[in-house]
Amino acid sequence: MRELPRGTVTFLFTDIEGSTRLLRERGDAYADLLEEHRRALRAAFAANGGIEVDTQGDAFFVAFERAKDALAAAAEGQRALASGPIRVRMGVFTGEPIRTEDGYAGMDVHRAARMAAAGHGGQVLVSESSVRLVADELPGDYALLDLGEHRLKDLSAPQRIFQLAGKGLSRDFPPLRTLENRSTNLPAQPSPLVGRQSELAELIQLLRRPEVRVLTVTGPGGAGKTRLVLQTAADLVEDFPDGAFFVPLVGATEPALVLPTIARTIGVHEAGGLSSAEAAAEYLRDRELLLVLDNFEHVLEAAPLVGDLVSEAPGVKAICSSRAALRLSGEHEYAVPELVSEDAVALFAERAKAINHEFRLNGDMQVVAEICRRLDGLPLAIELAAARTKVLSPQALLDRLDRRLPLLTGGARDLPDRQRTLRDTISWSYDLLDETEQSAFASLAVFAGGFALEAAERVAGADLDTLTSLVEKSLVRQRDDRFRMLETIREYGLERLVERGDLDDVARRHAEFFLEVADSGSDAPNEWEPWLEQVDSEHDNLRAAIAWARDRGEARLELRMAAALGPFWEARGFLTEGLVRVREALASDPEAPAGLKAQALKFGALLAYKQGDSAVARDLAERLAAVADDCEDEQILADALNSMGIVLTGEGRFEEARQALERSVVINEQLGNDISRQSNLHNLGLISLNESEYGRAVDELTAALELSRRSRQERHVSNDQLDRAFALIGLRRWAEARAEAEEGTRIAQRLQWRENVAYGLVALVAVAIAEDEPERAARTLGQADRLTDELHLDLTGYAEQARVEAREALRSRLPDDLLGSLLAEGRACSLDEAVADALHE
Ligand SMILES: Nc1ncnc2c1ncn2[C@@H]1O[C@H](COP(=O)(O)OP(=O)(O)OP(=O)(O)O)[C@@H](O)[C@H]1O
Ligand SMILES: [Mg+2]
């Protein structure tokens, strides 16, 4: 056999589409077909200078010195198979793999296979790296079609993919089988996965077994659990029509937050008296969906809840990463093994190259293999060691490791040993830092869920240079403007922080910094949305800060935090969590000044009302009224009356509610508080709508809208407009209703406020029917149905009534099967498409 090429190599990967089906259909004849396909492809490879690296079942893996030969071989192979029943997908990828004794190693090896996996039988997909090489040499009758950027299932950043077209090749194929055609939030990985092919195959097989409902990948910190579960999930997305969702649990500071965190990730919000846990359970019941629960060891007490969730939802499975098993029935545990030697070396080389472009393995293969063996094949330890090659040669590194790490007893390595290896490796990296870096590193461990530069500077005294140095040493990760630590490293850092005696100071600075973030919320136009987004991204830090204040008895700080976050919890629908925090904080700080208490009570009452807990809502509103009485503050009184108005509305006591709201209007008017007055008027409008007093509703909502516009509160503008549209529908003033519904929907769509988009679509359905456009109305209704299902949204009375009436009207206008297919069509399209359709765009 000829020597395998070195340096820049182009791989061609081929794979038969639907081989199991073919085997089933053709039985014994399949063996002959397979053989014939092998002969044809081998001839094409040989004719173009390809060398077979590996053949597995019905897949070929072939290396070419030149990219253009790989393309020629692919084209020839496809032409030879064109007339037969076997259809083969092919991938061509150029890279710089590491040459080993009997083949290749390194990150590029599997990428041709990944590329092929995105395609269809008869299709040849080509990487951008290959296209660059052949740009000018492509034979005249071939072309490379640019299929655009795609996320492959290797979780790499999106990459440009091309399709080979030309003589004898089909041109039209279904959409690529890539991640953007799936519903999933699996995060892209900064570097390609190395090795792990057999582990992946095993995990995939396990998770496909019907009795395996929870699969837990266990191992010490840094063993590669997260990487493995992410890749398994990516490979299985097609098995789960409703998607695969990554739920990091490190931010869930207590077991009670696990289900709400899952709920949010899959897009389920609390509403209508259902807690997010119940809503998630109900949503999942008839879905086929994979949950990826990362770092479960933090919240092991919540394991039974996940057990219940999964047992009530037969189509749902969970794959978890955890340092310890969950101990659930139906759980299958899989201990992550060490990286095999070859892959460990490849990981080392890849990381070393990322830090030091000059790095080449050359003659150091044995030395690096020995380093990796000393590090127990632990990926994180290997990364940390590789980061040192900027200053040390592999041999020098090994010598130092010899001195540093206790010699292991060889043979089977159990977990405690591997744990020690990692700790020793981390502390080795730590000891090599200078004092400034050590102090910064330890202090940065206080952050939960990552941090931005400003926070690092203010809380941990870490400037950009120090951060950059920590990133280079693999102790801190950076992605765009955000930094974070891997969990194991963070734990180590926290220990150092305690040891240095700095924990209290740093944690206090952390809490104070995030109180500032929470406090910077503002009603001012153009400030509200950015604040919400910032709070979103700092949510885990804010949770950690409030927990610190609570645990340390810092009652005032806790209450200020809760009061400041009230609007966030309300706007983003963290009803249960927010209400718990507000009530705890109020209990911690009975002596708080009236204004602070009032702010907490006001949002507490609102959260409780929205959550459907009317007793608690009433209690908090009454306490707010008592505060107002005590301090004789007019604004607090106005707020208390507004809260009471909401509570009374929820209790169906409309007349009393009106009285309270009208009193509040008068006070707010005197105080010149437009924002609060808008809220009063809107709440009055809702009462009128509920009582079907549409004329009155229009007046109240028009007044509210004027104030929202004046204070440029986009959210309120959208709200007022949509409710006003329902009132106008009640009055059959269709043209005005359409204008109002359209604009309200547009704003909601821009703010990505899907609840309000749902309301807007329902209003537009009613209008479209009146405008004699039943088909459009049916499509829009389909989308509205889907949205309310997805959000688990119970529409309020008047909107639900409008939807029921619309459905009846459509039934009498359209034949059943047409209506059914239009509804399905609406359900199936994307939200953007549906909104554009409803808006005649
Ligand atoms: N097969 C692999 N190829 C490339 N990188 C890997 C591989 N396995 C692990 N890594 C890298 O090693 C580091 C540690 O891996 P990972 O975060 O998956 O460990 P973990 O077991 O989840 O640790 P923890 O218990 O701290 O959560 C990460 O930077 C990860 O990207
Ligand atoms: Mg992990």
Coordinates of N, CA and C in Angstrom, one line a residue, residues 442-575:
A442 N -8.3 34.0 42.2 CA -9.1 33.6 43.3 C -10.3 34.4 43.5
S443 N -10.2 35.7 43.3 CA -11.4 36.6 43.4 C -12.4 36.4 42.3
L444 N -11.9 36.1 41.1 CA -12.8 35.9 40.0 C -13.7 34.7 40.2
A445 N -13.3 33.8 41.1 CA -14.1 32.6 41.3 C -15.4 32.9 42.0
V446 N -15.5 34.2 42.5 CA -16.8 34.5 43.1 C -17.9 34.7 42.1
F447 N -17.6 34.9 40.9 CA -18.7 35.1 39.9 C -19.4 33.8 39.5
A448 N -20.7 33.9 39.5 CA -21.4 32.7 39.0 C -21.9 33.0 37.6
G449 N -21.7 32.1 36.7 CA -22.2 32.3 35.3 C -21.5 33.3 34.6
G450 N -20.2 33.5 34.9 CA -19.4 34.4 34.0 C -19.4 35.8 34.4
F451 N -18.6 36.6 33.7 CA -18.5 38.1 34.0 C -17.9 38.8 32.9
A452 N -18.2 40.1 32.9 CA -17.6 41.0 31.9 C -16.4 41.8 32.5
L453 N -15.7 42.5 31.6 CA -14.5 43.1 32.1 C -14.7 44.1 33.3
E454 N -15.7 44.9 33.1 CA -15.9 45.9 34.2 C -16.1 45.3 35.5
A455 N -16.9 44.2 35.5 CA -17.2 43.5 36.8 C -15.9 42.9 37.3
A456 N -15.0 42.4 36.5 CA -13.8 41.8 36.9 C -12.9 42.8 37.5
E457 N -12.9 44.0 36.9 CA -12.1 45.1 37.5 C -12.6 45.5 38.8
R458 N -13.9 45.7 38.9 CA -14.4 46.3 40.1 C -14.5 45.4 41.3
V459 N -14.8 44.1 41.0 CA -15.0 43.1 42.0 C -13.7 42.4 42.4
A460 N -13.0 42.1 41.4 CA -11.8 41.2 41.6 C -10.5 42.0 41.4
G461 N -10.6 43.2 41.0 CA -9.4 44.0 40.8 C -8.5 43.4 39.7
A462 N -9.2 42.7 38.7 CA -8.5 42.1 37.6 C -8.5 43.0 36.4
D463 N -7.4 43.5 35.9 CA -7.4 44.3 34.7 C -7.3 43.4 33.5
L464 N -7.4 44.1 32.3 CA -7.4 43.3 31.1 C -6.2 42.4 30.9
D465 N -5.0 43.0 31.2 CA -3.8 42.2 31.1 C -3.8 40.9 31.9
T466 N -4.2 41.1 33.1 CA -4.3 39.9 34.0 C -5.2 38.9 33.5
L467 N -6.4 39.4 33.0 CA -7.4 38.5 32.5 C -6.8 37.7 31.3
T468 N -6.2 38.5 30.4 CA -5.6 37.9 29.2 C -4.6 36.8 29.5
S469 N -3.8 37.1 30.6 CA -2.9 36.1 31.0 C -3.5 34.8 31.5
L470 N -4.6 35.0 32.3 CA -5.3 33.9 32.8 C -6.0 33.1 31.7
V471 N -6.5 33.8 30.7 CA -7.1 33.1 29.6 C -6.0 32.3 28.8
E472 N -4.8 32.8 28.7 CA -3.8 32.1 28.0 C -3.4 30.9 28.7
K473 N -3.5 30.9 30.0 CA -3.1 29.8 30.9 C -4.3 28.8 31.0
S474 N -5.4 29.0 30.3 CA -6.5 28.1 30.3 C -7.3 28.1 31.6
L475 N -7.0 29.1 32.5 CA -7.7 29.1 33.8 C -9.0 29.9 33.7
V476 N -9.1 30.8 32.7 CA -10.3 31.5 32.4 C -10.6 31.3 30.9
R477 N -11.9 31.2 30.6 CA -12.3 31.1 29.2 C -12.9 32.4 28.8
Q478 N -12.7 32.7 27.5 CA -13.2 34.0 27.0 C -14.1 33.7 25.8
R479 N -15.2 34.3 25.7 CA -16.0 34.2 24.5 C -16.6 35.6 24.2
D480 N -16.2 36.2 23.2 CA -16.6 37.6 22.9 C -16.2 38.4 24.1
D481 N -17.2 39.2 24.6 CA -16.9 40.1 25.7 C -17.0 39.4 27.1
R482 N -17.3 38.2 27.1 CA -17.6 37.6 28.4 C -16.6 36.5 28.8
F483 N -16.3 36.5 30.1 CA -15.3 35.5 30.6 C -16.0 34.5 31.5
R484 N -15.5 33.3 31.6 CA -16.0 32.5 32.7 C -15.0 31.4 33.0
M485 N -15.2 30.7 34.1 CA -14.3 29.6 34.5 C -15.1 28.3 34.4
L486 N -14.4 27.3 34.1 CA -15.0 25.9 34.2 C -15.2 25.6 35.6
E487 N -16.2 24.8 35.9 CA -16.7 24.6 37.2 C -15.6 24.1 38.2
T488 N -14.8 23.2 37.7 CA -13.8 22.6 38.6 C -12.8 23.6 39.0
I489 N -12.4 24.5 38.0 CA -11.4 25.5 38.3 C -12.0 26.5 39.2
R490 N -13.3 26.8 39.0 CA -13.9 27.8 39.9 C -13.9 27.4 41.3
E491 N -14.2 26.1 41.5 CA -14.2 25.6 42.9 C -12.9 25.7 43.5
Y492 N -11.9 25.4 42.7 CA -10.5 25.5 43.2 C -10.2 27.0 43.6
G493 N -10.6 27.8 42.8 CA -10.4 29.3 43.0 C -11.1 29.7 44.3
L494 N -12.3 29.2 44.5 CA -13.0 29.6 45.7 C -12.3 29.1 47.0
E495 N -11.7 27.9 46.9 CA -10.9 27.4 48.0 C -9.7 28.4 48.3
R496 N -9.1 28.8 47.3 CA -7.9 29.7 47.5 C -8.4 31.0 48.1
L497 N -9.6 31.5 47.6 CA -10.2 32.7 48.1 C -10.4 32.7 49.6
V498 N -10.9 31.6 50.0 CA -11.2 31.4 51.5 C -9.8 31.3 52.2
E499 N -8.9 30.6 51.6 CA -7.6 30.4 52.3 C -6.9 31.8 52.4
R500 N -7.0 32.6 51.4 CA -6.4 33.9 51.4 C -7.1 34.9 52.4
G501 N -8.3 34.5 52.9 CA -9.0 35.3 53.8 C -9.7 36.4 53.1
D502 N -9.9 36.3 51.8 CA -10.5 37.4 51.0 C -12.0 37.2 50.7
L503 N -12.5 36.0 51.0 CA -13.9 35.7 50.6 C -14.9 36.8 51.0
D504 N -14.9 37.2 52.2 CA -15.9 38.1 52.7 C -15.9 39.5 51.9
D505 N -14.7 40.0 51.8 CA -14.5 41.3 51.1 C -15.0 41.2 49.6
V506 N -14.5 40.1 49.0 CA -14.8 40.0 47.5 C -16.3 39.7 47.3
A507 N -16.9 38.9 48.2 CA -18.3 38.6 48.0 C -19.1 39.8 48.3
R508 N -18.7 40.6 49.2 CA -19.4 41.9 49.5 C -19.3 42.8 48.3
R509 N -18.2 42.9 47.7 CA -18.0 43.8 46.5 C -18.9 43.2 45.4
H510 N -18.9 41.9 45.3 CA -19.7 41.3 44.2 C -21.2 41.6 44.4
A511 N -21.7 41.5 45.7 CA -23.1 41.8 45.9 C -23.4 43.3 45.7
E512 N -22.5 44.1 46.1 CA -22.7 45.6 45.9 C -22.7 45.9 44.4
F513 N -21.8 45.3 43.7 CA -21.7 45.6 42.3 C -23.0 45.2 41.6
F514 N -23.5 44.0 41.9 CA -24.7 43.6 41.2 C -26.0 44.3 41.8
L515 N -25.9 44.8 43.0 CA -27.0 45.7 43.4 C -27.1 46.9 42.5
E516 N -25.9 47.4 42.2 CA -25.9 48.6 41.3 C -26.5 48.2 39.9
V517 N -26.1 47.0 39.4 CA -26.7 46.6 38.2 C -28.2 46.5 38.3
A518 N -28.7 45.9 39.4 CA -30.1 45.7 39.5 C -30.8 47.1 39.6
D519 N -30.1 48.0 40.4 CA -30.7 49.3 40.6 C -30.7 50.2 39.4
S520 N -29.9 49.9 38.4 CA -29.8 50.8 37.2 C -31.0 50.7 36.3
G521 N -32.0 49.8 36.6 CA -33.2 49.7 35.8 C -33.9 51.1 35.7
S522 N -34.4 51.4 34.6 CA -35.1 52.7 34.4 C -36.2 52.6 33.5
D523 N -37.2 53.4 33.7 CA -38.4 53.4 32.8 C -38.1 54.3 31.6
A524 N -37.0 55.0 31.6 CA -36.7 55.9 30.5 C -36.7 55.1 29.2
P525 N -37.1 55.8 28.1 CA -37.1 55.1 26.8 C -35.7 54.7 26.4
N526 N -35.6 53.6 25.7 CA -34.3 53.1 25.3 C -33.4 52.6 26.4
E527 N -33.9 52.6 27.6 CA -33.0 52.1 28.7 C -33.6 50.8 29.3
W528 N -34.9 50.7 29.1 CA -35.6 49.5 29.8 C -35.1 48.2 29.1
E529 N -35.2 48.1 27.8 CA -34.8 46.8 27.2 C -33.3 46.4 27.4
P530 N -32.4 47.4 27.2 CA -31.0 47.0 27.5 C -30.8 46.5 29.0
W531 N -31.5 47.2 29.9 CA -31.4 46.8 31.3 C -31.9 45.3 31.4
L532 N -33.0 45.0 30.8 CA -33.6 43.7 30.9 C -32.5 42.7 30.4
E533 N -31.9 43.0 29.3 CA -31.0 42.1 28.7 C -29.7 41.9 29.6
Q534 N -29.3 43.0 30.2 CA -28.2 42.9 31.1 C -28.5 42.0 32.2
V535 N -29.7 42.2 32.8 CA -30.1 41.4 33.9 C -30.2 39.9 33.5
D536 N -30.7 39.7 32.3 CA -30.8 38.3 31.8 C -29.4 37.7 31.8
S537 N -28.4 38.4 31.3 CA -27.1 37.8 31.2 C -26.4 37.7 32.6
E538 N -26.8 38.5 33.5 CA -26.2 38.5 34.8 C -27.1 37.7 35.9
H539 N -28.0 37.0 35.4 CA -29.0 36.5 36.3 C -28.4 35.6 37.4
D540 N -27.4 34.8 37.0 CA -26.8 33.9 38.0 C -26.0 34.7 39.0
N541 N -25.4 35.7 38.6 CA -24.6 36.5 39.5 C -25.6 37.2 40.5
L542 N -26.7 37.7 39.9 CA -27.7 38.4 40.8 C -28.3 37.4 41.8
R543 N -28.6 36.2 41.3 CA -29.1 35.2 42.2 C -28.0 34.9 43.3
A544 N -26.8 34.8 42.9 CA -25.7 34.5 43.9 C -25.6 35.7 44.9
A545 N -25.7 36.9 44.4 CA -25.6 38.0 45.3 C -26.7 38.1 46.3
I546 N -27.9 37.8 45.8 CA -29.1 37.9 46.7 C -29.0 36.8 47.8
A547 N -28.5 35.6 47.3 CA -28.4 34.5 48.2 C -27.3 34.8 49.3
W548 N -26.3 35.5 48.8 CA -25.2 35.8 49.8 C -25.8 36.8 50.8
A549 N -26.5 37.8 50.4 CA -27.1 38.8 51.3 C -28.0 38.1 52.3
R550 N -28.8 37.1 51.8 CA -29.7 36.4 52.7 C -29.0 35.6 53.7
D551 N -28.0 34.8 53.2 CA -27.3 33.9 54.1 C -26.4 34.7 55.1
R552 N -26.0 35.9 54.8 CA -25.1 36.6 55.7 C -25.9 37.6 56.6
G553 N -27.2 37.5 56.4 CA -28.0 38.4 57.3 C -27.9 39.9 56.9
E554 N -27.5 40.1 55.6 CA -27.5 41.5 55.1 C -28.9 41.9 54.6
A555 N -29.8 42.1 55.6 CA -31.2 42.2 55.2 C -31.5 43.4 54.3
R556 N -30.8 44.6 54.6 CA -31.1 45.7 53.7 C -30.7 45.5 52.3
L557 N -29.5 44.9 52.1 CA -29.0 44.7 50.8 C -30.0 43.7 50.1
E558 N -30.4 42.7 50.8 CA -31.3 41.7 50.2 C -32.6 42.3 49.8
L559 N -33.2 43.2 50.6 CA -34.4 43.8 50.2 C -34.3 44.8 49.1
R560 N -33.2 45.5 49.1 CA -32.9 46.5 48.0 C -32.8 45.7 46.7
M561 N -32.1 44.6 46.7 CA -32.0 43.7 45.6 C -33.3 43.2 45.1
A562 N -34.1 42.7 46.0 CA -35.4 42.1 45.6 C -36.3 43.2 45.0
A563 N -36.3 44.4 45.7 CA -37.2 45.5 45.2 C -36.7 45.9 43.8
A564 N -35.4 46.0 43.6 CA -34.9 46.4 42.3 C -35.2 45.4 41.2
L565 N -35.2 44.1 41.5 CA -35.4 43.1 40.5 C -36.9 42.8 40.3
G566 N -37.7 43.4 41.1 CA -39.2 43.1 40.9 C -39.6 43.3 39.5
P567 N -39.3 44.4 38.8 CA -39.7 44.7 37.5 C -39.2 43.6 36.5
F568 N -38.0 43.2 36.7 CA -37.4 42.1 35.9 C -38.1 40.8 36.0
W569 N -38.3 40.4 37.2 CA -39.1 39.2 37.5 C -40.5 39.2 36.8
E570 N -41.1 40.4 36.9 CA -42.4 40.5 36.4 C -42.4 40.5 34.9
A571 N -41.5 41.3 34.3 CA -41.4 41.4 32.8 C -41.0 40.0 32.2
R572 N -40.1 39.3 32.8 CA -39.6 38.1 32.2 C -40.3 36.9 32.7
G573 N -41.3 37.1 33.6 CA -42.1 35.9 34.0 C -41.5 35.0 35.0
F574 N -40.5 35.5 35.8 CA -40.0 34.6 36.9 C -40.9 34.8 38.1
L575 N -42.1 34.3 38.0 CA -43.1 34.7 39.0 C -42.8 34.0 40.3

